[in-house]
Amino acid sequence: MNYADGSKAEGFLGGTIYTVAGVKPYSDDVLFITTAGPDFDQYFGDYYRKNGLSMDGVQFVLPKTEYRILDYAADGRWWEYSKYGEDFDKEWGLAALVKTDFVTKYSNEETLGIYFESGVRESVWQGLAEIRKAAPNARIMWEIPTYDIDNPEVKDEIGALIENVDIYSLNLPESMTYFGTKTEEESIQAIKDLDKPCFFRVGTKGAYMIQDGKAWFAPANGVEKSVDATGCGNCSTGTAMYGFCEGLHPLKTVILANLAAALNALQFGPYPQFTEELRMELLAKADTTFKQLMEDANVS
């Protein structure tokens, strides 16, 4: 990773594994569906074994597991590309994308939530009806990729897809680009106007769950202990999906998401190992914070 201040860091896990690190603190029933090469175990094996994760969702369709380089801008936005060069992306980019059948073969009536960060023009969305048929009780979370937000040509397509998922997520800079807003308050109103549940991330300030015409805010946790915020969006969005699908109070969902993000920021890469003791600690802290914030808001 190349940061805006010129510093660098490398050699740690990344990508959508961060989303797993948002669900795993609160549920063991999580499967990571991804594409990889035969060297996947070399990079991810120890993490999977430490956390009791199944490799069933790994689709071995690439010659090498993707190794990405991220360039950060000062506002937190980032751009990524392959360590193996443009030719690797050109030859294997399409094969690396998640396909409909990758999802449907692991989906059933017990599936409660499915998270995507797929681009709006990726083929997996053409199979959304098929995915919903395979997982009739699941709610679909879409974390809109920054590259889609930055592409005015797909704005209408983004809007159409938001209508067809159950909940979506984006951050403050992305909201300003997409909605043409200039302030956090304007973005919140624009999200309310869409009338679709949204997990809205506002950086080190915290996050909102916006649904049913209300915006439930909880402040971030442990910002002063942050080592690296990479993946906190994926991580907290994973938790938001979990809370939304479990029918938790929107504010409780945001609190849990912020706690997961705080763990994620303690080190480079995802939090190393989740335990039952940690889960109990997080849930207890979430209960206390929830009661306090509800009292502060004078809500019963």
XYZ file of C-alpha atoms in Angstrom:
300
model
C 0.000 0.000 0.000
C 1.215 3.452 -0.943
C -0.138 6.164 1.339
C -0.770 9.813 0.532
C 2.028 10.888 2.894
C 4.575 8.816 0.969
C 4.806 5.924 3.431
C 4.369 2.302 2.387
C 3.327 -1.041 3.873
C 3.198 -4.482 2.310
C 2.933 -8.221 2.811
C -0.406 -8.635 4.603
C -3.845 -10.016 3.777
C -6.360 -7.765 2.093
C -9.348 -7.660 -0.199
C -12.780 -8.896 0.736
C -11.367 -10.994 3.582
C -11.943 -7.755 5.507
C -15.682 -8.307 5.104
C -15.339 -11.732 6.698
C -13.656 -9.930 9.603
C -16.845 -7.915 9.994
C -19.124 -10.941 10.283
C -16.855 -13.348 12.145
C -16.826 -11.378 15.439
C -20.557 -12.053 15.775
C -21.240 -15.252 13.828
C -19.315 -18.370 12.880
C -21.656 -19.062 9.978
C -19.789 -17.166 7.286
C -18.378 -18.307 3.935
C -15.965 -16.279 1.813
C -16.606 -16.814 -1.905
C -13.586 -15.726 -3.912
C -11.330 -16.687 -6.791
C -7.733 -17.736 -6.243
C -4.689 -19.571 -7.524
C -2.950 -22.701 -6.205
C -0.857 -20.502 -3.887
C -3.925 -19.406 -1.889
C -3.008 -21.478 1.162
C 0.436 -19.868 1.214
C -1.167 -16.495 1.874
C -4.478 -17.247 3.573
C -4.116 -20.750 5.008
C -2.981 -19.809 8.500
C -5.701 -17.197 8.842
C -8.380 -19.665 7.758
C -7.183 -22.314 10.183
C -6.878 -19.923 13.134
C -10.420 -18.710 12.606
C -12.111 -21.967 11.658
C -13.026 -20.732 8.184
C -14.021 -23.110 5.407
C -12.217 -23.005 2.067
C -15.281 -24.393 0.287
C -16.006 -20.979 -1.206
C -12.569 -20.586 -2.793
C -12.726 -21.055 -6.567
C -9.315 -22.095 -7.878
C -9.563 -20.585 -11.358
C -6.441 -18.366 -11.487
C -2.752 -19.180 -12.049
C -1.873 -17.029 -9.025
C -3.837 -15.604 -6.138
C -4.416 -11.917 -6.738
C -1.860 -9.637 -5.130
C -2.999 -6.035 -5.281
C -1.252 -2.704 -4.780
C -3.306 0.160 -3.369
C -2.541 3.837 -3.884
C -4.262 6.092 -1.344
C -5.382 9.680 -1.865
C -5.475 12.183 0.991
C -9.283 11.895 1.358
C -9.076 8.151 1.912
C -10.022 7.097 -1.584
C -7.848 4.504 -3.226
C -7.041 2.887 -6.547
C -5.735 -0.630 -6.982
C -3.824 -2.623 -9.561
C -2.058 -5.970 -9.830
C 1.434 -6.559 -8.519
C 1.856 -8.835 -11.525
C 1.298 -6.019 -14.012
C -1.301 -4.897 -16.522
C -0.981 -8.044 -18.623
C -2.098 -10.212 -15.703
C -5.189 -8.066 -15.200
C -5.971 -8.110 -18.917
C -5.639 -11.890 -19.197
C -7.190 -12.948 -15.902
C -9.334 -9.998 -14.827
C -12.621 -11.496 -16.016
C -11.802 -14.919 -14.599
C -11.146 -13.323 -11.211
C -14.683 -11.963 -10.912
C -17.289 -13.754 -8.819
C -19.843 -15.525 -11.023
C -23.476 -16.331 -10.345
C -22.913 -20.069 -9.985
C -20.153 -19.453 -7.426
C -22.864 -17.950 -5.224
C -25.852 -20.169 -5.961
C -24.093 -23.450 -5.222
C -23.526 -22.352 -1.622
C -26.930 -20.710 -1.138
C -30.096 -22.192 0.324
C -33.139 -21.335 2.429
C -30.929 -20.903 5.507
C -28.794 -18.208 3.865
C -29.686 -14.908 5.520
C -27.357 -12.436 3.839
C -25.078 -12.133 0.824
C -22.520 -9.339 0.495
C -21.263 -8.070 -2.863
C -18.734 -5.428 -3.787
C -19.016 -6.340 -7.461
C -19.005 -3.567 -10.037
C -22.390 -2.632 -11.444
C -21.536 -4.052 -14.878
C -20.186 -7.384 -13.639
C -22.009 -10.442 -14.940
C -22.985 -11.693 -11.481
C -25.776 -9.121 -11.343
C -27.398 -10.645 -14.411
C -27.964 -13.682 -12.226
C -29.505 -11.806 -9.302
C -32.908 -13.437 -9.815
C -31.234 -16.835 -9.860
C -29.366 -15.999 -6.648
C -32.573 -14.888 -4.959
C -34.256 -18.127 -6.028
C -31.405 -20.151 -4.533
C -31.453 -18.084 -1.319
C -35.083 -16.951 -0.954
C -34.626 -15.672 2.605
C -31.391 -13.788 2.007
C -30.982 -10.049 1.921
C -28.488 -8.625 -0.536
C -25.931 -6.041 0.625
C -24.053 -4.079 -2.041
C -21.005 -2.050 -1.109
C -20.724 0.171 -4.156
C -17.160 0.189 -5.533
C -15.449 3.564 -5.664
C -14.580 3.088 -9.334
C -18.304 2.871 -10.129
C -19.054 5.982 -8.089
C -16.323 7.842 -9.982
C -17.701 6.794 -13.380
C -20.561 9.110 -14.438
C -21.439 6.722 -17.275
C -22.839 4.159 -14.843
C -24.721 6.491 -12.493
C -28.133 5.426 -13.791
C -27.107 1.775 -13.609
C -26.052 2.232 -9.984
C -29.445 3.733 -9.197
C -31.245 0.848 -10.870
C -29.209 -1.726 -8.966
C -29.757 0.034 -5.635
C -33.473 -0.483 -6.272
C -32.908 -4.213 -6.737
C -30.764 -4.943 -3.682
C -31.983 -4.822 -0.078
C -29.339 -2.572 1.431
C -26.282 -0.729 0.146
C -23.242 1.023 1.566
C -21.015 3.930 0.626
C -18.838 6.490 2.392
C -19.065 10.265 2.665
C -16.758 11.246 -0.241
C -18.498 8.688 -2.462
C -21.913 10.037 -1.486
C -20.885 13.555 -2.454
C -19.739 12.353 -5.852
C -22.800 10.216 -6.501
C -25.492 12.548 -5.181
C -23.746 15.821 -5.983
C -24.001 16.882 -2.348
C -21.628 19.161 -0.464
C -22.230 18.249 3.166
C -22.856 15.206 5.321
C -26.362 16.443 6.086
C -27.196 16.819 2.394
C -25.949 13.289 1.735
C -28.086 11.895 4.563
C -31.153 13.554 3.082
C -30.331 12.242 -0.394
C -30.029 8.731 1.021
C -33.347 9.110 2.843
C -34.948 10.265 -0.403
C -33.950 7.004 -2.103
C -35.920 5.127 0.565
C -33.533 2.175 0.545
C -31.662 1.054 3.688
C -28.073 2.305 3.634
C -25.040 1.826 5.836
C -23.380 5.225 5.503
C -19.747 5.504 6.608
C -18.303 8.850 7.654
C -14.694 7.927 8.359
C -13.175 8.440 11.783
C -16.349 10.187 12.918
C -18.382 6.973 12.794
C -21.275 5.648 10.722
C -25.025 5.767 10.206
C -27.663 3.177 9.505
C -30.275 4.987 7.471
C -33.608 3.242 7.038
C -37.322 3.939 7.351
C -36.684 7.663 7.134
C -34.332 7.769 10.124
C -30.561 8.119 10.406
C -29.104 6.263 13.378
C -25.571 7.439 14.199
C -22.906 5.903 16.417
C -19.413 7.361 16.868
C -16.303 5.433 15.889
C -14.393 3.426 18.476
C -10.686 3.348 19.233
C -9.597 5.858 16.602
C -6.600 6.811 18.746
C -5.349 3.207 18.570
C -5.647 2.929 14.797
C -2.630 1.550 12.939
C -4.193 1.138 9.497
C -7.766 1.852 8.419
C -7.561 -0.196 5.221
C -10.544 -2.508 4.968
C -12.567 -0.813 7.698
C -15.259 -0.007 5.141
C -15.510 -3.633 4.038
C -15.335 -4.824 7.630
C -18.016 -2.534 9.020
C -20.237 -3.144 5.996
C -19.975 -6.873 6.641
C -21.204 -6.272 10.177
C -23.967 -4.005 8.885
C -25.173 -6.808 6.635
C -25.145 -9.189 9.598
C -27.121 -6.815 11.822
C -29.603 -5.943 9.090
C -30.220 -9.586 8.220
C -30.572 -10.570 11.869
C -33.159 -7.853 12.392
C -31.161 -5.927 14.974
C -32.037 -2.363 15.913
C -30.330 -0.047 13.381
C -28.362 1.704 16.120
C -27.159 -1.607 17.580
C -26.020 -2.601 14.092
C -23.946 0.569 13.718
C -22.386 0.088 17.142
C -21.384 -3.488 16.326
C -20.007 -2.350 12.963
C -17.870 0.333 14.594
C -16.511 -2.154 17.135
C -15.511 -4.535 14.342
C -13.856 -1.698 12.424
C -11.911 -0.706 15.541
C -10.476 -4.224 15.741
C -9.672 -4.111 12.045
C -7.682 -0.890 12.435
C -5.454 -2.222 15.217
C -2.998 -3.757 12.736
C -2.174 -4.110 9.071
C -4.514 -6.696 7.589
C -7.624 -8.180 9.211
C -7.861 -8.852 12.942
C -5.774 -12.018 13.451
C -8.024 -14.303 15.498
C -11.612 -14.197 16.705
C -12.604 -16.045 19.877
C -15.783 -16.648 21.844
C -14.372 -14.526 24.659
C -13.864 -11.615 22.284
C -17.406 -12.036 20.974
C -18.875 -11.842 24.462
C -16.773 -8.762 25.199
C -17.938 -7.009 22.033
C -21.595 -7.852 22.599
C -21.449 -6.615 26.192
C -19.804 -3.375 25.117
C -22.385 -2.957 22.358
C -25.242 -3.405 24.832
C -23.797 -0.770 27.158
C -23.166 1.693 24.328
C -26.615 1.094 22.865
C -28.352 1.856 26.156
C -26.275 4.991 26.652
C -26.876 6.352 23.155
C -30.592 5.635 23.374
C -30.736 7.445 26.716
C -28.777 10.368 25.279
C -31.258 10.550 22.416
C -34.155 10.181 24.874
C -35.497 7.197 22.942
C -37.277 4.345 24.678
